[in-house]
mmCIF file of C-alpha atoms in Angstrom:
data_model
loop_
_atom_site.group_PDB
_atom_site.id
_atom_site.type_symbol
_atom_site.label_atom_id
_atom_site.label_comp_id
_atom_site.label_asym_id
_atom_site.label_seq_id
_atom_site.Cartn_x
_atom_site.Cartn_y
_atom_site.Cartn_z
ATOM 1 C CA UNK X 973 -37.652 57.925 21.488
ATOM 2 C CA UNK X 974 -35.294 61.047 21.388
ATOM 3 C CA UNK X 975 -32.968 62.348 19.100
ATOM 4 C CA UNK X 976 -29.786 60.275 21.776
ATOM 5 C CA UNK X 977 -32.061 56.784 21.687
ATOM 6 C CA UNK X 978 -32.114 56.892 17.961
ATOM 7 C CA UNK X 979 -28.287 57.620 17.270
ATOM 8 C CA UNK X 980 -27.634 55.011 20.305
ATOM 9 C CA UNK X 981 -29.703 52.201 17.895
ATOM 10 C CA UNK X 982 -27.852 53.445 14.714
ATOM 11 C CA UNK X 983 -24.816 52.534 16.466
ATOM 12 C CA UNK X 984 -26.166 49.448 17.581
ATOM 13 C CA UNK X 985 -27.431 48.148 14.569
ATOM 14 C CA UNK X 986 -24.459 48.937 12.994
ATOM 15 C CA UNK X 987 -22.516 47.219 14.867
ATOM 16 C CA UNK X 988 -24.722 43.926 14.364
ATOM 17 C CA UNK X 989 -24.311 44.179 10.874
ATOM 18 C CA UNK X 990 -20.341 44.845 10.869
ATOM 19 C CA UNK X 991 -20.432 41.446 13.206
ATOM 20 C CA UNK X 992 -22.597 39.794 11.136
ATOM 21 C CA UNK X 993 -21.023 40.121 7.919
ATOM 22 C CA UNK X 994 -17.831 39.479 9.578
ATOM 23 C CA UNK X 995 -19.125 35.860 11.241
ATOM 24 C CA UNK X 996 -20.396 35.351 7.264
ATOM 25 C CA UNK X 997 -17.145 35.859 5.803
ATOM 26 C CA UNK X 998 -15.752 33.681 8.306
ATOM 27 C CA UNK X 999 -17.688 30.931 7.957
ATOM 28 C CA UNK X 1000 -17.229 30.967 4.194
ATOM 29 C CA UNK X 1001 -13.363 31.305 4.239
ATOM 30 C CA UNK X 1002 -13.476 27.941 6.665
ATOM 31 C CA UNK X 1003 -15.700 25.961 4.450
ATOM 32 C CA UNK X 1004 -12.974 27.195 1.483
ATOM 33 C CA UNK X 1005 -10.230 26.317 3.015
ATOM 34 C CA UNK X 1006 -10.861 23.169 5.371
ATOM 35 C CA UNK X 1007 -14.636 21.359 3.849
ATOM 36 C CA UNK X 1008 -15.069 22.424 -0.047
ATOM 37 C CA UNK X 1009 -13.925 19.021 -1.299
ATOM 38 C CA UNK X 1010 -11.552 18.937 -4.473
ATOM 39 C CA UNK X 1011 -10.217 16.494 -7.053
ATOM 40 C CA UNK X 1012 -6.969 16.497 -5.725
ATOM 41 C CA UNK X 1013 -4.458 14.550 -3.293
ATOM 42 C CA UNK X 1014 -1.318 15.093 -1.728
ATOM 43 C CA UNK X 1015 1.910 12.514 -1.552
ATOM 44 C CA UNK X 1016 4.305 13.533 0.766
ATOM 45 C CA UNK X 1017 6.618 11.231 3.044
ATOM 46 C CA UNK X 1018 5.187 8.994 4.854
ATOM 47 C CA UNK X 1019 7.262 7.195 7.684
ATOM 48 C CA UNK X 1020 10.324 4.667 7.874
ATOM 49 C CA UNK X 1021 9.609 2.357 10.908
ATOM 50 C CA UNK X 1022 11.218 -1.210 11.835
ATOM 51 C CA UNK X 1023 10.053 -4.160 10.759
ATOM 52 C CA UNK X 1024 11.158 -6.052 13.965
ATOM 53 C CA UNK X 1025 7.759 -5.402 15.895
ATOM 54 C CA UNK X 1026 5.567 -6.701 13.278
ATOM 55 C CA UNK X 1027 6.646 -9.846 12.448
ATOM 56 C CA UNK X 1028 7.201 -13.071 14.695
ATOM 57 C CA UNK X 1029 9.541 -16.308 13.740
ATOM 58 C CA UNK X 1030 8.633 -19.176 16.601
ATOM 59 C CA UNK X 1031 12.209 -20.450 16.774
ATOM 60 C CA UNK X 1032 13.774 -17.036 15.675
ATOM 61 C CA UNK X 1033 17.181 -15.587 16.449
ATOM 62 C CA UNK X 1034 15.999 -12.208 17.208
ATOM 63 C CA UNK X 1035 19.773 -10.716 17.192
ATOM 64 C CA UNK X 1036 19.557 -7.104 16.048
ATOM 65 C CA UNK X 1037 21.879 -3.698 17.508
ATOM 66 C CA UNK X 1038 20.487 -2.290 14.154
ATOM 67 C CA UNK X 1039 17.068 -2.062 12.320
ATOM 68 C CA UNK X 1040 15.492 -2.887 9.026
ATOM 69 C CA UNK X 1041 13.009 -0.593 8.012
ATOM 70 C CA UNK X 1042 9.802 -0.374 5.682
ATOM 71 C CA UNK X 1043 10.013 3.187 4.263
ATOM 72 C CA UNK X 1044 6.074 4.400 3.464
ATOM 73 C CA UNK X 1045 3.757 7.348 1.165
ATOM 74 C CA UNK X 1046 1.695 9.147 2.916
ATOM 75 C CA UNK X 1047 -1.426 10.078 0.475
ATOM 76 C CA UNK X 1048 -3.944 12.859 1.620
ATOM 77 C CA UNK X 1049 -7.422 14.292 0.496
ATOM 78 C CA UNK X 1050 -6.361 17.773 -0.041
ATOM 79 C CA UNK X 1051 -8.860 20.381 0.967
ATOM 80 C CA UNK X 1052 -7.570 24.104 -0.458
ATOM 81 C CA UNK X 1053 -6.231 24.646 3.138
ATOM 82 C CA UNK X 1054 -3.583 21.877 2.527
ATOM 83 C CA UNK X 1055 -3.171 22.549 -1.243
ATOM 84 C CA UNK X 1056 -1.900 26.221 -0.129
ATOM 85 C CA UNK X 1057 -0.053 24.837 2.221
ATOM 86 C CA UNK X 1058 1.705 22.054 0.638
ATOM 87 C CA UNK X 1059 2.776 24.108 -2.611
ATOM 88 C CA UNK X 1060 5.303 25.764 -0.154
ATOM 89 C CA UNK X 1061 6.556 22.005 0.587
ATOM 90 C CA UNK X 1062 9.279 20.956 -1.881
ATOM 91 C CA UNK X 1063 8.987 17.385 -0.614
ATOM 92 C CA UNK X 1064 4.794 17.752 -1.379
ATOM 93 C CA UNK X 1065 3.534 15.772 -4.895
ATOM 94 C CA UNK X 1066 0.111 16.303 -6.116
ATOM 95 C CA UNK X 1067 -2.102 14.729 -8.024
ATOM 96 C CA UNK X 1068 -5.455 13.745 -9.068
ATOM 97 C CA UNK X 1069 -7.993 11.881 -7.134
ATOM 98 C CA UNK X 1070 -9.383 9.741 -9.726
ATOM 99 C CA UNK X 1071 -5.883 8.792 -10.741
ATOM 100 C CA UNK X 1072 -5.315 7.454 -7.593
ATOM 101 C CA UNK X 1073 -8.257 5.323 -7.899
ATOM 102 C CA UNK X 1074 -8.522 4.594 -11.598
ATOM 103 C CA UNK X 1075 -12.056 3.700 -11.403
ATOM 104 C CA UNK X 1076 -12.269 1.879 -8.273
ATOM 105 C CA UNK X 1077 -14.161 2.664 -5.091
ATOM 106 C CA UNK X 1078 -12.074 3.335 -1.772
ATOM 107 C CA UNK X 1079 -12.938 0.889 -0.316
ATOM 108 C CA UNK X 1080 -11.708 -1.692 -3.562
ATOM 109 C CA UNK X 1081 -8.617 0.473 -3.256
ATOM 110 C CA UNK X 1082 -8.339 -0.280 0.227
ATOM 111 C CA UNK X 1083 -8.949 -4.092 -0.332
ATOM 112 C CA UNK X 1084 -6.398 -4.028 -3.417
ATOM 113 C CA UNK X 1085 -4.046 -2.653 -0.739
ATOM 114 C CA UNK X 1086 -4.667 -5.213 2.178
ATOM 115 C CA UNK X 1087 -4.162 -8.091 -0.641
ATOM 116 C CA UNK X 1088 -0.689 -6.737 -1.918
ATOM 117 C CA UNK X 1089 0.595 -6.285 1.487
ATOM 118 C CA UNK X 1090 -0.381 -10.117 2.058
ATOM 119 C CA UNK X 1091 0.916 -10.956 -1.261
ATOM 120 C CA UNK X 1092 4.751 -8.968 -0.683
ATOM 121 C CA UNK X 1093 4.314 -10.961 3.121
ATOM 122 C CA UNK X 1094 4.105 -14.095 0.976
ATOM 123 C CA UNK X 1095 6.755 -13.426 -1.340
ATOM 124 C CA UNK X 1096 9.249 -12.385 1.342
ATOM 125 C CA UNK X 1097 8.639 -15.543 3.144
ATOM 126 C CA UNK X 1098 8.930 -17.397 -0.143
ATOM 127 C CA UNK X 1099 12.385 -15.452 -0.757
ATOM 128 C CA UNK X 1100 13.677 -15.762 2.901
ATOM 129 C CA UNK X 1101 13.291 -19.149 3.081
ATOM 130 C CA UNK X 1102 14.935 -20.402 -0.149
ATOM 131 C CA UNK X 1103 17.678 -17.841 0.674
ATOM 132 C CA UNK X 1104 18.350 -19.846 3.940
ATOM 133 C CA UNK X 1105 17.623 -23.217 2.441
ATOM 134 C CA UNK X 1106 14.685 -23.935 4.676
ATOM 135 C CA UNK X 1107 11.853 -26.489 2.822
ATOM 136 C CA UNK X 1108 8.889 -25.761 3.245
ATOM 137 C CA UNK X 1109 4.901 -26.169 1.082
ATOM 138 C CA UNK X 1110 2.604 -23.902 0.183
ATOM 139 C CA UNK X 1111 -0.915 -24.178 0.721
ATOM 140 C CA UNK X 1112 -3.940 -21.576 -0.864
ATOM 141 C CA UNK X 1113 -6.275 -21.068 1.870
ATOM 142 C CA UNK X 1114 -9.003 -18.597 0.026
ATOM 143 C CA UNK X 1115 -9.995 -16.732 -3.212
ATOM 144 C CA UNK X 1116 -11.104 -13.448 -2.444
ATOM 145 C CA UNK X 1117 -13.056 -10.707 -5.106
ATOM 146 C CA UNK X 1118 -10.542 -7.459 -4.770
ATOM 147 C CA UNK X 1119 -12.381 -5.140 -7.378
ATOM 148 C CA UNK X 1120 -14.509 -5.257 -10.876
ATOM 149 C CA UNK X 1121 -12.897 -3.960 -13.597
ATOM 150 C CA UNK X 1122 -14.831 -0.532 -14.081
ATOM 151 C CA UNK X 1123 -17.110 -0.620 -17.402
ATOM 152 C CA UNK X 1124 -15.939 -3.995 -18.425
ATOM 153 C CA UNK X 1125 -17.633 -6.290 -15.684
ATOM 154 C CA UNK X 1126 -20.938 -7.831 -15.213
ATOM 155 C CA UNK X 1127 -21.588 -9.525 -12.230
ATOM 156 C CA UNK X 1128 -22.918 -9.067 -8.743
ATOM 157 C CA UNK X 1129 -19.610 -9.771 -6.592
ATOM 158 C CA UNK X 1130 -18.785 -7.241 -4.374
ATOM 159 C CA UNK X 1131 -14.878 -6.731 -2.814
ATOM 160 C CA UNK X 1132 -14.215 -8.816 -0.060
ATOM 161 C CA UNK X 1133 -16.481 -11.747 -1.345
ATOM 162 C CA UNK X 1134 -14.659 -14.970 -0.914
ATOM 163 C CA UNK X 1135 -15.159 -17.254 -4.396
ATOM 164 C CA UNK X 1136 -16.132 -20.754 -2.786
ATOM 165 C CA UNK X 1137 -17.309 -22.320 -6.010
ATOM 166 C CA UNK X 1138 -18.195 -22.127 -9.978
ATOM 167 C CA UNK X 1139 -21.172 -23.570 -11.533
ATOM 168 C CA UNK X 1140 -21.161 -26.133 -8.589
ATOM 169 C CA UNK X 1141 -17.053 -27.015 -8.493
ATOM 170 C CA UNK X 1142 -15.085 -25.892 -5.683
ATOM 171 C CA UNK X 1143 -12.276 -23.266 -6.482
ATOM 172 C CA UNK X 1144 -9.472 -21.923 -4.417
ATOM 173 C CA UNK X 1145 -7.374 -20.592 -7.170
ATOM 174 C CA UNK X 1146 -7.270 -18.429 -9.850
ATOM 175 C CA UNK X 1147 -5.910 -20.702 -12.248
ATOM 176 C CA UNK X 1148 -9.369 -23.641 -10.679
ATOM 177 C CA UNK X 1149 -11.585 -20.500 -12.062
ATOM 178 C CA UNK X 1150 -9.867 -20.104 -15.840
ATOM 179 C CA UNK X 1151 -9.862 -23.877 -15.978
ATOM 180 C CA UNK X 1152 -13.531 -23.699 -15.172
ATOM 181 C CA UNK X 1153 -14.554 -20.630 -17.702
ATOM 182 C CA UNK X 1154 -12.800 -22.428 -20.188
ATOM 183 C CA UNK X 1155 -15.512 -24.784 -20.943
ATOM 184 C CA UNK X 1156 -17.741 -21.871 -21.414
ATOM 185 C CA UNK X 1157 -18.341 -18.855 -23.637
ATOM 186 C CA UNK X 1158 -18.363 -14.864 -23.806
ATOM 187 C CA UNK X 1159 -22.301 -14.138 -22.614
ATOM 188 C CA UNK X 1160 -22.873 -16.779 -20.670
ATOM 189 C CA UNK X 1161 -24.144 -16.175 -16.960
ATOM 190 C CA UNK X 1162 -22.336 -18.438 -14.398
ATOM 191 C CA UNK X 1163 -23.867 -18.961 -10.786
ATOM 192 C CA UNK X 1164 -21.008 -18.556 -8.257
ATOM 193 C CA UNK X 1165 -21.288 -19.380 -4.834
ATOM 194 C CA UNK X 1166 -19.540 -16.736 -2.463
ATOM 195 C CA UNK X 1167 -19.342 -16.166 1.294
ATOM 196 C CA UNK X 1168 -19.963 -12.477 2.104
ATOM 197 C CA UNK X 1169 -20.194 -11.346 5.860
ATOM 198 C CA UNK X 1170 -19.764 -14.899 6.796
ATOM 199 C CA UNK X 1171 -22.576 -15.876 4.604
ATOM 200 C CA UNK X 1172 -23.230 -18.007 1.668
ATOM 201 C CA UNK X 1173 -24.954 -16.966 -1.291
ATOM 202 C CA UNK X 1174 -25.262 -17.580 -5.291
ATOM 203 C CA UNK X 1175 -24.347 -14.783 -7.200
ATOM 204 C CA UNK X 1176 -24.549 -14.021 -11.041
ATOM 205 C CA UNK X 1177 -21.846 -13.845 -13.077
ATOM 206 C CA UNK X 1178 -21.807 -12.968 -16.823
ATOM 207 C CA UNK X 1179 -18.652 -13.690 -18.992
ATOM 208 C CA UNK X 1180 -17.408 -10.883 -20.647
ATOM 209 C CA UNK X 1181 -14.516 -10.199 -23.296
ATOM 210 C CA UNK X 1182 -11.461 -7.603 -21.810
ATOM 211 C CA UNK X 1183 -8.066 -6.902 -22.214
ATOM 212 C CA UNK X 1184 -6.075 -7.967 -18.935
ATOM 213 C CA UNK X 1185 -4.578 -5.195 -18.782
ATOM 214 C CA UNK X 1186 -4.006 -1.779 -20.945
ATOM 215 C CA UNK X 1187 -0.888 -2.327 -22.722
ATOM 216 C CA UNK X 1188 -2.272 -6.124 -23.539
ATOM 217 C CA UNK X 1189 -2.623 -7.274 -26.941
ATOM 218 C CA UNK X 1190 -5.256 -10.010 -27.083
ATOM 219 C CA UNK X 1191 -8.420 -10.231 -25.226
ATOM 220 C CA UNK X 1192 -10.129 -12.735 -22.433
ATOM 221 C CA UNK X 1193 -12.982 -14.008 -21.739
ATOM 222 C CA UNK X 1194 -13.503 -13.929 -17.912
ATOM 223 C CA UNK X 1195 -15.484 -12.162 -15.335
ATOM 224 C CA UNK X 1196 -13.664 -8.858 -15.785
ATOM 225 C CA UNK X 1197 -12.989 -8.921 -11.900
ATOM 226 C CA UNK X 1198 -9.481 -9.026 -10.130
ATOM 227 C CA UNK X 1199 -8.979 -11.429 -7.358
ATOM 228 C CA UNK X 1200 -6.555 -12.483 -4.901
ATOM 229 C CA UNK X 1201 -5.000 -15.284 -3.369
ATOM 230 C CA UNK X 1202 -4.341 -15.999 0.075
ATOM 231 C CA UNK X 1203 -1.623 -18.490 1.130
ATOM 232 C CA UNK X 1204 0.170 -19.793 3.740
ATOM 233 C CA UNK X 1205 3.553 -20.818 3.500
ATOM 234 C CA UNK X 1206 4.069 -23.605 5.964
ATOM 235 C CA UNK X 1207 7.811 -24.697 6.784
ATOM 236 C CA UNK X 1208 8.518 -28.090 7.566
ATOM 237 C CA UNK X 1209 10.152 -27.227 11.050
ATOM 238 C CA UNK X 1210 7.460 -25.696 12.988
ATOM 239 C CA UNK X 1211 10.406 -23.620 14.640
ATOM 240 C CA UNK X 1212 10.715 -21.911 11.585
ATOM 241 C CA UNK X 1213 6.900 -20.428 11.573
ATOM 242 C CA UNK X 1214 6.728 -17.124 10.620
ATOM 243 C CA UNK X 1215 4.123 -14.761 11.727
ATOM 244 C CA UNK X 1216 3.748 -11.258 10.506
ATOM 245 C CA UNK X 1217 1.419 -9.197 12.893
ATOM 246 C CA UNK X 1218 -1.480 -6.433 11.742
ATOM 247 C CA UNK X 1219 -0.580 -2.900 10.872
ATOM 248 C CA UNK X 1220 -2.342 -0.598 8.803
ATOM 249 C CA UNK X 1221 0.262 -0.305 6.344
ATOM 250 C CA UNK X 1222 -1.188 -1.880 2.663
ATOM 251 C CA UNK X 1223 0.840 -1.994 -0.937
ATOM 252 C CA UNK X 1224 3.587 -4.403 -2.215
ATOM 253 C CA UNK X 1225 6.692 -2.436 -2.014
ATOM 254 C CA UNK X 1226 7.910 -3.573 1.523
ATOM 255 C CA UNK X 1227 8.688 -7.204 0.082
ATOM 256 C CA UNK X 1228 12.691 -6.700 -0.011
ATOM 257 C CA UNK X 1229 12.812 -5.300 3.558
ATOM 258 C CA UNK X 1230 10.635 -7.919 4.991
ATOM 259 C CA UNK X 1231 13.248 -10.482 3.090
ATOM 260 C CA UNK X 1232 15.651 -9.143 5.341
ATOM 261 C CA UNK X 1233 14.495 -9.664 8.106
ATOM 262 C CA UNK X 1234 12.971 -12.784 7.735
ATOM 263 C CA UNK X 1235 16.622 -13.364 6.942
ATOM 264 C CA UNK X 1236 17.637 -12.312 10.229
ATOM 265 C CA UNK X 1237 15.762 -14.363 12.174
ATOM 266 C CA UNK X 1238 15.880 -17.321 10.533
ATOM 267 C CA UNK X 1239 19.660 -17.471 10.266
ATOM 268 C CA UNK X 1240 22.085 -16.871 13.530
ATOM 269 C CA UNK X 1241 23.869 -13.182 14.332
ATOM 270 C CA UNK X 1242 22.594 -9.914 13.324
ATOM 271 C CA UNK X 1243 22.161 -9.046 9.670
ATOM 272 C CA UNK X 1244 21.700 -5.596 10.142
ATOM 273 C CA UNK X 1245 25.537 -5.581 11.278
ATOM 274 C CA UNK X 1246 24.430 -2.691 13.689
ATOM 275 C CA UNK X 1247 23.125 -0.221 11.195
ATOM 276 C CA UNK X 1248 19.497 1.232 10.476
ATOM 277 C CA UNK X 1249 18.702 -0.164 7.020
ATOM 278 C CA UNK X 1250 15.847 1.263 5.096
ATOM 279 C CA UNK X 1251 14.575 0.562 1.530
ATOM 280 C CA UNK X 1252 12.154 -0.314 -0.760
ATOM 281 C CA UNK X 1253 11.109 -2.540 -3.636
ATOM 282 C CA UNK X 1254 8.558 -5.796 -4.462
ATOM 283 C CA UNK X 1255 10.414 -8.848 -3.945
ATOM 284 C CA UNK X 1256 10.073 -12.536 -6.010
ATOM 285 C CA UNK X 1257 9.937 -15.663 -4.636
ATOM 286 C CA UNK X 1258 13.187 -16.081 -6.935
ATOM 287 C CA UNK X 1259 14.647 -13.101 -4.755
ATOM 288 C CA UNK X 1260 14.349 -10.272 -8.232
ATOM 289 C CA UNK X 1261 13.480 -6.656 -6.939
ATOM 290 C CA UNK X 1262 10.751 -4.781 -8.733
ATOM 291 C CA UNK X 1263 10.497 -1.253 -9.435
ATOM 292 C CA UNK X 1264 7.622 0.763 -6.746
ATOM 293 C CA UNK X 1265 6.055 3.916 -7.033
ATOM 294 C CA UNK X 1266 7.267 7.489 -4.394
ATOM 295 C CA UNK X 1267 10.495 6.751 -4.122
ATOM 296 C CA UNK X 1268 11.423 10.422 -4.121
ATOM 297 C CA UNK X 1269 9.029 10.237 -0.420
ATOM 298 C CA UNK X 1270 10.538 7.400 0.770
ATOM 299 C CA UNK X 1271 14.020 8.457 1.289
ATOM 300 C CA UNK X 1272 13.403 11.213 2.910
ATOM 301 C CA UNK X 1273 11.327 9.140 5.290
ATOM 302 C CA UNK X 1274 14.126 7.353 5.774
ATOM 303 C CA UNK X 1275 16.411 10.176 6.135
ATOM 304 C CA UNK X 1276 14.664 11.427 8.865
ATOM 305 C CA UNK X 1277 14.418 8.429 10.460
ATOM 306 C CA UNK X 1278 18.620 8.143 10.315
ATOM 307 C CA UNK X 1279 18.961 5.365 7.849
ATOM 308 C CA UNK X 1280 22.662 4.809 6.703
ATOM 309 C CA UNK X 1281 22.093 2.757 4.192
ATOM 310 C CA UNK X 1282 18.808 2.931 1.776
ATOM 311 C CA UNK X 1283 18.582 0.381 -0.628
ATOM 312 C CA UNK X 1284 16.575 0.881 -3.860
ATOM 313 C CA UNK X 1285 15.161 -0.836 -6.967
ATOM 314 C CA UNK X 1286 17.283 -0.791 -9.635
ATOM 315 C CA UNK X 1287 14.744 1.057 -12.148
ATOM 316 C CA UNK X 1288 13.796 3.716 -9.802
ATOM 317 C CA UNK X 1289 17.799 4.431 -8.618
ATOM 318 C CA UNK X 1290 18.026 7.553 -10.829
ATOM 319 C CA UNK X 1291 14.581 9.389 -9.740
ATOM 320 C CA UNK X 1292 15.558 8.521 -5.779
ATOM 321 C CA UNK X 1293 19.056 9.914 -6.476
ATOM 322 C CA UNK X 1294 18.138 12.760 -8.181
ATOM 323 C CA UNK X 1295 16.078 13.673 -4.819
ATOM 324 C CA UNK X 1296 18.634 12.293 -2.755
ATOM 325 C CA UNK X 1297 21.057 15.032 -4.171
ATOM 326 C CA UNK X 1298 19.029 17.786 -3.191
ATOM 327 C CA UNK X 1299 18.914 16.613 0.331
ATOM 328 C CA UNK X 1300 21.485 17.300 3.184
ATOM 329 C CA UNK X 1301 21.990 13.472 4.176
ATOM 330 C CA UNK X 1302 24.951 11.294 4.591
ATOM 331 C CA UNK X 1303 22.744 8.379 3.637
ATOM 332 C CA UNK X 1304 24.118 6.120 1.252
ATOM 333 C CA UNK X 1305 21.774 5.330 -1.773
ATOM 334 C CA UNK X 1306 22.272 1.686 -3.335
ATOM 335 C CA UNK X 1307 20.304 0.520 -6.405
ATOM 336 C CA UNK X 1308 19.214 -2.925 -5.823
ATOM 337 C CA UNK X 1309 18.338 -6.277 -8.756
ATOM 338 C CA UNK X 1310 18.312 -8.785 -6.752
ATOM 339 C CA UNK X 1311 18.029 -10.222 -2.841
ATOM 340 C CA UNK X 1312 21.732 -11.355 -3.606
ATOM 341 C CA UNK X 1313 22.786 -7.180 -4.779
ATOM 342 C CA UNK X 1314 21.123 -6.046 -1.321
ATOM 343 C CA UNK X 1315 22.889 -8.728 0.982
ATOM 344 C CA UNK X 1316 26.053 -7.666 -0.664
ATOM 345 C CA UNK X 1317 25.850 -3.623 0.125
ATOM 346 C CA UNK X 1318 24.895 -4.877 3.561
ATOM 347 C CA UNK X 1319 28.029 -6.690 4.038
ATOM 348 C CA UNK X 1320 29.867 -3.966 2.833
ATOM 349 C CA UNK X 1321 29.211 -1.874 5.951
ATOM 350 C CA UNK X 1322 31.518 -1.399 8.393
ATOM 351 C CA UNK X 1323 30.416 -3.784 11.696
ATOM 352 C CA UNK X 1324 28.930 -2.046 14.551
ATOM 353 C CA UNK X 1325 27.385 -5.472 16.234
ATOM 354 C CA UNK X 1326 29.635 -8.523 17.781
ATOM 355 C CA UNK X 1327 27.879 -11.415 15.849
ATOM 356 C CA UNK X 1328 27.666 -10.707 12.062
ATOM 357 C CA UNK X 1329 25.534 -13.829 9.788
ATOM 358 C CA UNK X 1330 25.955 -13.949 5.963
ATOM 359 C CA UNK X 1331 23.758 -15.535 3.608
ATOM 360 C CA UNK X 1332 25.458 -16.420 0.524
#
């Protein structure tokens, strides 16, 4: 090899090496920024979409030049990609993972989810139908295991599990099960029969003393596991049969939305007098609006989605206003008690529709 041949491999190899260090540095800035996983996630808003499409009434007046709309969170995993990213986003909210989650698995976070959407489902029927006078029984088709209270339970049920019996007596409630640990005390192992994956099995159960919840001041003696019901509420006049379809929306806070349109349908005209109405809040059978968690996401979802009118709970009125005000929106911002307080701002709007119905 000649003096040329050598410099010519110099040059080569040094060029690998520049290439290779640069592929190295590469690689490691991805795995930084997109699959190093961190303790963190990211609330921004999520979307503000009609409720029409998802739910069904059989002998329905489906009337409706406007829209009423469920206004939604969206929660992320943030990688440090989106962390940068985000803290340049002054409608971005972080927080911690294990917050979020408070002990449970995702996939008992999920379940929680799926059950309180079924539960605010149940509630707004409940709410729309004594709203519009329409009778109607309820009937408790399943108990269902939703998640074990982390560090407090002792027990082999797993979310998901349906609860079909207790010691041998058939259960369908949670009030059937407290009836049934009554007779018994802290320590003892119960057998519980439970269908899992469309099979039944006896699990273990061991009573165990808890508070209820963290600002409670007595204890229980229970399983240390949260369940929930499902029910169908059946109205007397089949025409009346309401029907909400899947989505993969989960969480409680739609309940006064769904109200109103339930409302809709059931009663002649068009609520919505023409307007897009978008909101938030839990809703009682009794028609009382509870407070909900991201409001300040939730009407700017419905901002962008040109809602005129966003109705809100009450308790969270001055954190959505304060966002509200930073905001370049002509939305009007209502805070919300009752079923009653939201039917009242709605008839307040000026009528864009030909048929109008009002539920007193």
């Amino acid at each position: 090899m000649n003096e040329n041949d050598e410099q010519l491999e110099k040059q080569r190899y040094g060029g690998w090496s520049f290439s290779w260090r640069w592929l190295i540095a590469i690689v490691a800035l991805v795995y930084f920024l997109v699959y190093m996983p961190t303790s963190y996630v990211i609330y921004t808003p999520g979307s503000a979409e009609s409720i029409k499409p998802l739910v069904e009434v059989k002998g329905g007046d489906d009337t409706e030049q406007g829209a009423f709309m469920l206004t939604t969170v969206r929660r992320t995993y943030a990688n440090m990609g989106l962390i940068i990213w985000h803290s340049f986003n002054s409608d971005a909210q972080f927080g911690k993972k294990q917050d979020a989650l408070q002990g449970r698995s995702e996939a008992e976070y999920e379940t929680e989810l799926v059950f309180s959407m079924s539960g605010s489902q149940s509630s707004a029927i409940l709410a729309a139908y004594n709203a519009a006078n329409i009778p109607y029984d309820k009937v408790n088709t399943g108990l269902y295991v939703i998640y074990n209270l982390p560090n407090v339970s002792s027990n082999e049920f797993k979310t998901q599990d349906r609860i079909l019996s207790v010691e041998g007596q058939k259960v369908n409630t949670v009030k059937e099960v407290k009836a049934i640990i009554a007779k018994y005390k802290e320590g003892q192992t119960l057998t519980v029969q439970i269908e899992r994956e469309g099979k039944k099995q006896d699990v273990k159960a061991k009573l165990v003393r808890y508070k209820p919840y963290k600002q409670a001041e007595n204890t229980v003696v229970g399983f240390g596991t949260t369940f929930g019901e499902k029910v169908d509420i059946v109205p007397r006049n089949p025409k009346d049969k309401i029907t909400f379809h899947e989505s993969d929306i989960g969480g409680p806070s739609a309940g006064l939305m769904f109200t109103l349109e339930l409302i809709n349908r059931l009663t002649p005209g068009d609520l919505s007098r023409g307007h897009f109405i978008a909101g938030t809040g839990e809703i009682t059978p009794e028609g009382k609006v509870g407070m909900i968690g991201g409001v300040q996401h939730k009407v700017v979802a419905a901002d962008q989605e040109g809602a005129s009118l966003f109705l809100v709970p009450e308790g969270n009125y001055e954190e959505a206003k304060a966002k509200v005000d930073t905001m370049d929106t002509k939305m009007k911002l209502v805070p919300v008690r009752t079923l009653q307080d939201a039917l009242t701002a709605i008839e307040q709007l000026e009528v864009k529709a030909a048929k109008v119905n009002e539920v007193k």
